[in-house]
Short mmCIF file of C-alpha atoms and ligand atoms in Angstrom, two decimals:
data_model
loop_
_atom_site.label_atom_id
_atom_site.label_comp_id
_atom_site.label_asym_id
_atom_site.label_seq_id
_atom_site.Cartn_x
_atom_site.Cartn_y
_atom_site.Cartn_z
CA UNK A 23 0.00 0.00 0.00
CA UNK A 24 0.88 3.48 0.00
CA UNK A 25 0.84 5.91 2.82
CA UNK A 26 0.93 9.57 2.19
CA UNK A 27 2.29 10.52 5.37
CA UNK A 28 1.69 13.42 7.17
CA UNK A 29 3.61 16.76 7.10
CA UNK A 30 4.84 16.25 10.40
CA UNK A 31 5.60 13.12 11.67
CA UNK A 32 7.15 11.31 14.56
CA UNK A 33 10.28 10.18 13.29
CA UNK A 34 10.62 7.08 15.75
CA UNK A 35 7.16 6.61 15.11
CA UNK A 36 7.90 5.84 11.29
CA UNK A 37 10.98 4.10 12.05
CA UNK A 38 8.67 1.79 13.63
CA UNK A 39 6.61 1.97 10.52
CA UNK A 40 9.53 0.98 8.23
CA UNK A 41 10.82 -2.06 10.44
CA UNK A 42 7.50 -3.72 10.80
CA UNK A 43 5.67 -3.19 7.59
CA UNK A 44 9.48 -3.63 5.47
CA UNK A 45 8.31 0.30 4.16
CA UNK A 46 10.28 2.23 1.89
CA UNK A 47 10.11 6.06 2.61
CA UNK A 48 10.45 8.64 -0.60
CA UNK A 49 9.22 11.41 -1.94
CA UNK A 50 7.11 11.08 -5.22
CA UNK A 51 6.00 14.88 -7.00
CA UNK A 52 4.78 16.83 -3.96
CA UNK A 53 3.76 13.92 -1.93
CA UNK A 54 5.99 12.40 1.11
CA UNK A 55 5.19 9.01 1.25
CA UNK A 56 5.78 5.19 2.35
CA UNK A 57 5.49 2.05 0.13
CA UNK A 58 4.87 -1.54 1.34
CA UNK A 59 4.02 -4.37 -0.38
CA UNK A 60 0.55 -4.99 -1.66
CA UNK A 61 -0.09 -7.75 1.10
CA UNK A 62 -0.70 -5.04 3.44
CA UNK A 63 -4.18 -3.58 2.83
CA UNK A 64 -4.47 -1.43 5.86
CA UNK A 65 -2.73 0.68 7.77
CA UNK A 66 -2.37 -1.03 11.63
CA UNK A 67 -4.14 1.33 14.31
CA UNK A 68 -0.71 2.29 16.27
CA UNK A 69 0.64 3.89 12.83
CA UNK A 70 -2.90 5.95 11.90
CA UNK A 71 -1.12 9.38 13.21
CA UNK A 72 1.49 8.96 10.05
CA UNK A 73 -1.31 8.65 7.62
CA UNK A 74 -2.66 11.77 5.52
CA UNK A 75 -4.29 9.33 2.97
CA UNK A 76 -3.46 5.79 1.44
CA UNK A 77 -4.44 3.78 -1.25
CA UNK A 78 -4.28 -0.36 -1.53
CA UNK A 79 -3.73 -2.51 -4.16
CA UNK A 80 -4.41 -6.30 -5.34
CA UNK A 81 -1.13 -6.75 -6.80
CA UNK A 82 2.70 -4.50 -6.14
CA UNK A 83 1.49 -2.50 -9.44
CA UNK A 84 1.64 0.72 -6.74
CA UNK A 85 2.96 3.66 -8.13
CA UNK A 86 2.21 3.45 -11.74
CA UNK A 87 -1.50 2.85 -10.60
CA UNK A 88 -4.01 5.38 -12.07
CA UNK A 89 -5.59 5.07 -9.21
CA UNK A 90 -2.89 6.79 -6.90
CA UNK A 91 -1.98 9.40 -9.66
CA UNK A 92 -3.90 9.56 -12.53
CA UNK A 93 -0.81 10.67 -15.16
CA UNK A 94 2.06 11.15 -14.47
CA UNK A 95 3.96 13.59 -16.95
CA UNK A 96 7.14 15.35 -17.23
CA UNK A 97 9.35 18.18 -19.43
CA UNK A 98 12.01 16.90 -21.95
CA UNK A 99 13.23 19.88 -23.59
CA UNK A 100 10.28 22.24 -25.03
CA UNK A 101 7.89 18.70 -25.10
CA UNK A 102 5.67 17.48 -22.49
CA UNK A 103 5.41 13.54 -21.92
CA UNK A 104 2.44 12.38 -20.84
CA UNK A 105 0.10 14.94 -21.41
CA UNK A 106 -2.44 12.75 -22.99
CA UNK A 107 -2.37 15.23 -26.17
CA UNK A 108 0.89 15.06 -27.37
CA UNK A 109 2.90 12.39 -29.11
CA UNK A 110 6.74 12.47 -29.38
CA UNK A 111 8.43 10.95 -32.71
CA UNK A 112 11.70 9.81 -31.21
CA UNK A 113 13.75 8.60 -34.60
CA UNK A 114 17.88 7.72 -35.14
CA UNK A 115 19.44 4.54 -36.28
CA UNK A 116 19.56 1.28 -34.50
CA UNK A 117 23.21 1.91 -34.03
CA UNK A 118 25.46 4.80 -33.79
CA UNK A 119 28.04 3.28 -36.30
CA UNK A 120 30.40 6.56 -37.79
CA UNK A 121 30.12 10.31 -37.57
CA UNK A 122 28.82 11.02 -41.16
CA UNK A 123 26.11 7.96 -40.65
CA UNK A 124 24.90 9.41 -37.01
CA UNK A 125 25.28 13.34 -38.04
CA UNK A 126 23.38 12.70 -42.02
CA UNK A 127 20.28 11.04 -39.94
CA UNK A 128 19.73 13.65 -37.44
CA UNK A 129 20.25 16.35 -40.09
CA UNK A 130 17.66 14.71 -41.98
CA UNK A 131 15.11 14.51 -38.42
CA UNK A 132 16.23 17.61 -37.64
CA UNK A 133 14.84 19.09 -41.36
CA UNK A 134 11.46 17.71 -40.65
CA UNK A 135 10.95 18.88 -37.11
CA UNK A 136 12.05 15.86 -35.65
CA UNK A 137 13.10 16.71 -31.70
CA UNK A 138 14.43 13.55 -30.33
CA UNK A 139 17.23 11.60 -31.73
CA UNK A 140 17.73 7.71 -30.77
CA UNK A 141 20.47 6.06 -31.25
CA UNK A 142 22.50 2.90 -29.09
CA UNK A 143 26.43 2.94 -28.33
CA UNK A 144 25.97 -0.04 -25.75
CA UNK A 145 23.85 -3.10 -28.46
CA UNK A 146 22.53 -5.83 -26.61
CA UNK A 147 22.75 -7.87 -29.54
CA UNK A 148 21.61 -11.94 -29.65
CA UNK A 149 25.36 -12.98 -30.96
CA UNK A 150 28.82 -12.12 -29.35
CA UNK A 151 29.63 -12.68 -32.80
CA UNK A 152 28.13 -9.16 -34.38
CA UNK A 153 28.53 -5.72 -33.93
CA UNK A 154 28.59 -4.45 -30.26
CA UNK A 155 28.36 -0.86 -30.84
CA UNK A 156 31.01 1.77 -30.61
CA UNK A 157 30.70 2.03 -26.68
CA UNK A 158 31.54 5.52 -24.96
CA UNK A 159 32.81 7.09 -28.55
CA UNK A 160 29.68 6.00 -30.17
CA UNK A 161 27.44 7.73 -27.20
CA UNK A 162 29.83 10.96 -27.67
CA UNK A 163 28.94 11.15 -31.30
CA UNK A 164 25.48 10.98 -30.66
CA UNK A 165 26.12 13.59 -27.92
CA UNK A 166 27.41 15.56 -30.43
CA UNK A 167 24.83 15.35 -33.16
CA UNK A 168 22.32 15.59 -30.83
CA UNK A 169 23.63 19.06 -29.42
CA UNK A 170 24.46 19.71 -32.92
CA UNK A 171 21.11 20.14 -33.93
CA UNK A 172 19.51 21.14 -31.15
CA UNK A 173 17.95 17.33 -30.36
CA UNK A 174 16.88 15.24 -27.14
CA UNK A 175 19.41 12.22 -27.02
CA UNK A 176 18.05 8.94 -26.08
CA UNK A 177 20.27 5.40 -25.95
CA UNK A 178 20.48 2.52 -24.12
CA UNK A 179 22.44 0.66 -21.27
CA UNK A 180 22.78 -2.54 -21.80
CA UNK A 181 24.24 -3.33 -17.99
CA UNK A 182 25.17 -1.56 -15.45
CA UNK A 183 28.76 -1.32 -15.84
CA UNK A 184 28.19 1.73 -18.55
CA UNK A 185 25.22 3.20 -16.78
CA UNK A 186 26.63 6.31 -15.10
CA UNK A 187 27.95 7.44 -18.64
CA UNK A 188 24.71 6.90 -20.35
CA UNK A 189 22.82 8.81 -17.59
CA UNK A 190 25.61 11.75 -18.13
CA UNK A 191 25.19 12.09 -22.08
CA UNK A 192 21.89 10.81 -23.12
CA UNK A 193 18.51 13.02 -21.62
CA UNK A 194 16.53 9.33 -21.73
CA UNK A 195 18.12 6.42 -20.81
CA UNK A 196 16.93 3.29 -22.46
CA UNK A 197 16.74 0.06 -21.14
CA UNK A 198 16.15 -2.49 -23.50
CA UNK A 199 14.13 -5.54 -23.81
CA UNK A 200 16.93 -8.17 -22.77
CA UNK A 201 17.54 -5.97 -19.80
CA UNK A 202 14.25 -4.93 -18.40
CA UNK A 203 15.39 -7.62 -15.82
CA UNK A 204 18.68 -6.26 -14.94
CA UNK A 205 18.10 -5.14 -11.00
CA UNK A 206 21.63 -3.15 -11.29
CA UNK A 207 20.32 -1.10 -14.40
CA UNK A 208 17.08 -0.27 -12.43
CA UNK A 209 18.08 0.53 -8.94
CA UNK A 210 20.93 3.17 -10.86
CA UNK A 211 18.02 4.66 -12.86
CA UNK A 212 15.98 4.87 -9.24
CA UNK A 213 18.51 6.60 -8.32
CA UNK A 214 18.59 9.46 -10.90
CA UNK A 215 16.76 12.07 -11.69
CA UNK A 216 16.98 11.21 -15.65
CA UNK A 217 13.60 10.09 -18.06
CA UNK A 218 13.85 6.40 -18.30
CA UNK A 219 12.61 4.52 -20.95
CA UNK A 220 11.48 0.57 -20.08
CA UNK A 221 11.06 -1.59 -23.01
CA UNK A 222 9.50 -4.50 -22.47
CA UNK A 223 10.75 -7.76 -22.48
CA UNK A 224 9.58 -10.15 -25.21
CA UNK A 225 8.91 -12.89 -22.52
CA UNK A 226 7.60 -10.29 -19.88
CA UNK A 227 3.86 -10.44 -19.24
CA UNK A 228 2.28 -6.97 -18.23
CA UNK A 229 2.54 -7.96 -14.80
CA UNK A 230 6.58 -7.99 -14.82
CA UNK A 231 7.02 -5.13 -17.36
CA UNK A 232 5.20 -3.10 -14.91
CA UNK A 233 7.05 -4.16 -11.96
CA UNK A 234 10.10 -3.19 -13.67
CA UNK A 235 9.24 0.29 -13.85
CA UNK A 236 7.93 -0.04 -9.96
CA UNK A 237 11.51 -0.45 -8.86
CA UNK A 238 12.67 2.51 -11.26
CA UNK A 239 9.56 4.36 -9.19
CA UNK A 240 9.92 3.16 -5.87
CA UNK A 241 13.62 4.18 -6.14
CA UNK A 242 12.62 7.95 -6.46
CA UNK A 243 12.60 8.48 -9.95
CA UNK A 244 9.18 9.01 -11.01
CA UNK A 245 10.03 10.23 -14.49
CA UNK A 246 9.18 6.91 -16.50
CA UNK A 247 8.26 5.81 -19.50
CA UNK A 248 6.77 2.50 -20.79
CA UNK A 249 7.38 0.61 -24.14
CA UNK A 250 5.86 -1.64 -26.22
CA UNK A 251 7.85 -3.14 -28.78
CA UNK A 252 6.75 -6.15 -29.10
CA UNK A 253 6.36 -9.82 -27.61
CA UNK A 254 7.38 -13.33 -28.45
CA UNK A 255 4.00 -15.66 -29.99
CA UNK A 256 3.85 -19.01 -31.95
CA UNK A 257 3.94 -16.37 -35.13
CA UNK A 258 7.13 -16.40 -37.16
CA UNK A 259 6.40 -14.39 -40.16
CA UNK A 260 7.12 -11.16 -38.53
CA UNK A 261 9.87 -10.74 -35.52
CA UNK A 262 7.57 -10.18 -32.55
CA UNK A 263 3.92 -9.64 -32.23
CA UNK A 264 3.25 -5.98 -31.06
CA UNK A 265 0.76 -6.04 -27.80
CA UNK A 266 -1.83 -3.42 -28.55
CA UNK A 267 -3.69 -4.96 -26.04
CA UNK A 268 -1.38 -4.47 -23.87
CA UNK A 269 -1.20 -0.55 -24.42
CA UNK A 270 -4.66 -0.41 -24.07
CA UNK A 271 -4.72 -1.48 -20.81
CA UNK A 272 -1.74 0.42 -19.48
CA UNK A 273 -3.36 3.37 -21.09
CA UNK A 274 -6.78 2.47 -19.25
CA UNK A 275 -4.85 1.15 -15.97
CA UNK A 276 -1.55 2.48 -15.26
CA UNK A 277 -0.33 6.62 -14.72
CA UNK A 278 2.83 6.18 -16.90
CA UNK A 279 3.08 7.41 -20.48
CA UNK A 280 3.24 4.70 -23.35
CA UNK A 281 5.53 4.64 -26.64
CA UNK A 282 5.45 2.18 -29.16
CA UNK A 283 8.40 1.19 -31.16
CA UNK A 284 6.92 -0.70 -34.14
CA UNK A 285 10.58 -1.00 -35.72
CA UNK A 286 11.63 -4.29 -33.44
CA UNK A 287 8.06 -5.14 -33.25
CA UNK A 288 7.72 -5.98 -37.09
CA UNK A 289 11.13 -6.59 -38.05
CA UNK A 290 10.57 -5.39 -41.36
CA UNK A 291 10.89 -1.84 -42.59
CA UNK A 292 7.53 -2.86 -44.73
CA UNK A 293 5.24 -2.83 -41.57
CA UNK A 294 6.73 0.03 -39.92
CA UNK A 295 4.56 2.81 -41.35
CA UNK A 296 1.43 0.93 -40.58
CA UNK A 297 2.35 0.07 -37.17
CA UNK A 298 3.17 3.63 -36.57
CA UNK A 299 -0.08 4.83 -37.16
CA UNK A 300 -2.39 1.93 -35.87
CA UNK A 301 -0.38 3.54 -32.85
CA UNK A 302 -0.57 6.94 -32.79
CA UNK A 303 -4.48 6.47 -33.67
CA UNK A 304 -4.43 4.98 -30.12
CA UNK A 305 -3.46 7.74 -28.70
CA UNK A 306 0.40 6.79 -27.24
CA UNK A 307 2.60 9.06 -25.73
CA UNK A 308 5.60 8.52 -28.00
CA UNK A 309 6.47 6.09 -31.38
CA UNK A 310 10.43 5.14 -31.44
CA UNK A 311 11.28 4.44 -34.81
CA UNK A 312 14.41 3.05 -36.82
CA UNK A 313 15.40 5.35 -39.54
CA UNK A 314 19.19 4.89 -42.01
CA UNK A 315 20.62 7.05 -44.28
CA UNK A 316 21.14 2.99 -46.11
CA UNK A 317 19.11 0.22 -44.16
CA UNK A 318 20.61 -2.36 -46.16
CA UNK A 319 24.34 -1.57 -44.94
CA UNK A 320 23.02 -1.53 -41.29
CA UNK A 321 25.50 -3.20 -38.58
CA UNK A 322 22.67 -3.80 -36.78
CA UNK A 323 18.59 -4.34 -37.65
CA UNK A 324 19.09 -3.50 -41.14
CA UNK A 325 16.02 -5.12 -42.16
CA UNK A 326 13.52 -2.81 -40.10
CA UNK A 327 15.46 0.76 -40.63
CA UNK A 328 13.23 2.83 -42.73
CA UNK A 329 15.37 4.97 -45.04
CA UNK A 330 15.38 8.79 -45.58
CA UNK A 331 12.27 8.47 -47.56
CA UNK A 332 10.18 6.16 -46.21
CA UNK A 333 10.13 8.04 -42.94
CA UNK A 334 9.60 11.22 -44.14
CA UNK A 335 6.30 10.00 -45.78
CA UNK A 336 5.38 8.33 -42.77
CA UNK A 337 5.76 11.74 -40.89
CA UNK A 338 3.40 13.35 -43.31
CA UNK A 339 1.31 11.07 -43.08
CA UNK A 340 1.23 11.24 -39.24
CA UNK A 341 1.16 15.07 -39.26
CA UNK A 342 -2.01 14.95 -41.77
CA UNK A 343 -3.60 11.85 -39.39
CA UNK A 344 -2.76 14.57 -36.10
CA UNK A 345 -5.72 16.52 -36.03
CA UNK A 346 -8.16 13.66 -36.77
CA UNK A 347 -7.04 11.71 -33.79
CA UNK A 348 -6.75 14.35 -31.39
CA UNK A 349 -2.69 14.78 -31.12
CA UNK A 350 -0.10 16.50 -31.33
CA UNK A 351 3.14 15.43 -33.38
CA UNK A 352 5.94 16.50 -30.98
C1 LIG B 410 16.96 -1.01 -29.83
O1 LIG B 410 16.16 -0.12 -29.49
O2 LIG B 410 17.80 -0.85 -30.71
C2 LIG B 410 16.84 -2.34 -29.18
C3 LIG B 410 17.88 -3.12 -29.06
O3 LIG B 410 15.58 -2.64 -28.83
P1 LIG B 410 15.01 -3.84 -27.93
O4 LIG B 410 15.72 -3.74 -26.61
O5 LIG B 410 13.56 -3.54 -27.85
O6 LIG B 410 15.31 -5.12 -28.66
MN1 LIG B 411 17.54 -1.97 -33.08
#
């Protein structure tokens, strides 16, 4: 459960509070507050004096409940996240891979009002046989570019070793599906006052993608951001099945804003634009997309990267789709 404690409380009082009911103390927006686990449903009669208000749950889906806050939403740069107006088109290659690659893409994003370059330096890749990404250089490139143009950086950790230089150069740290487990990448992130973006694992029901952002949360970092980007079925034809269901629910269920990246989802650059707007008709918070100045000479994904082209239709086409569904392109 959680307590919203008091303004003024007795400090031995909630010590007591802390040993018996294992509660975590923090402060979340305004609010001062303690966390337990869901197993506790009410508040026993010797604490009541702590208590300003608290709210129980069924399961420890807490603080991205809807019913404790109803959004929660946050600045990055001149956008809002969250809002439940605006989407954000976050767009860069899979990998940064040279300078002239990383700066020709986000001059091109840049060009059609693009605000938020992605791009990873740390790839979590299936083989140790394959490109690993350029590490720390590849994250100061994208620094670069991104400052370059006047862009939001996001990239990804891929463990915790790297973490405290991602949270120093990129303004959203990614973690990606293989690591939406890692306990070291999410008590860090807790721990920072940095937008994190979760992506889901592929084997991860809703359930344990959402308690992966709880320990981001309960750590004191209440800036986070879901994504779906796709899960593992019986189907083989495309790379991962994207979970619209699933977005639907946190939507209806969860405070936390939602992005969809329908680039690892599909697999294939063919699907992309489709997916893209089946998903901003839903109303997400964000769409994270895979775009290469030449998808087919990609050291990583190069079957999903749209090219130059194909994603500045699919902006248009989003931008004439905005006022229809009630957004705004960001
Ligand atoms: C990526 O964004 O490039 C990536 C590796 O994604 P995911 O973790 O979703 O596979
Ligand atoms: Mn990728």
């Amino acid at each position: 459960m959680i307590v919203v404690l008091n303004e003024t409380v007795d400090p031995a009082l909630l010590q007591r509070f802390q040993i018996s009911c294992n509660a975590r103390v923090l402060v979340d927006g305004q609010r001062r507050i303690a966390v337990t686990g869901s197993s506790v449903t009410e508040l026993p009669v010797e604490f009541k004096s702590l208590e300003k208000e608290s709210f129980a749950f069924k399961s420890d889906i807490q603080l991205a409940d809807s019913t404790y806050v109803r959004r929660r939403q946050f600045r990055i740069g001149d956008a809002t996240i969250g809002d439940g107006k605006s989407t954000v088109v976050i767009a860069g290659p899979c990998s940064a891979e040279s300078r002239e690659q990383v700066f020709r893409t986000a001059q091109h994003l840049h060009g059609l009002g693009v605000r938020f370059l992605r791009g990873g330096a740390f790839k979590p890749r299936t083989s140790p046989y394959t490109f690993q990404g350029l590490g720390v250089d590849g994250l100061e490139l994208l620094r670069e570019a991104a400052d370059h143009f006047g862009m939001q950086l996001i990239s990804e950790a891929r463990d915790a070793s790297h973490i405290d230089a991602v949270i120093e150069q990129a303004d959203i740290i990614q973690v990606g599906a293989k690591a939406m487990y890692d306990q070291g990448i999410l008590r860090a992130l807790g721990a920072c006052a940095k937008p994190v973006l979760l992506k889901r694992h592929f084997g991860a029901t809703l359930q344990e993608f959402v308690q992966g952002a709880e320990f981001v949360l309960s750590g004191g970092n209440g800036n986070v951001i879901l994504c779906e980007r796709g899960i593992r079925s019986f189907e083989t034809k495309t790379r991962f099945t994207l979970d619209l269901c699933g977005v639907a629910f946190i939507k209806e269920h969860l405070n936390l804003p939602i992005f969809v990246d329908p680039s690892h989802a599909m697999g294939y650059a063919y699907g992309v634009p489709d997916l893209s707007r089946a998903a901003f008709a839903m109303g997400v918070d964000g769409l994270l997309i895979e775009v290469h100045p030449e998808p087919a000479r990609a050291l990583s994904d190069a079957s999903q990267q749209l090219d130059f082209n194909e994603f500045s239709d699919l902006y248009q086409t989003l931008e004439q789709l905005a006022p229809a569904v009630g957004r705004v392109l960001r």
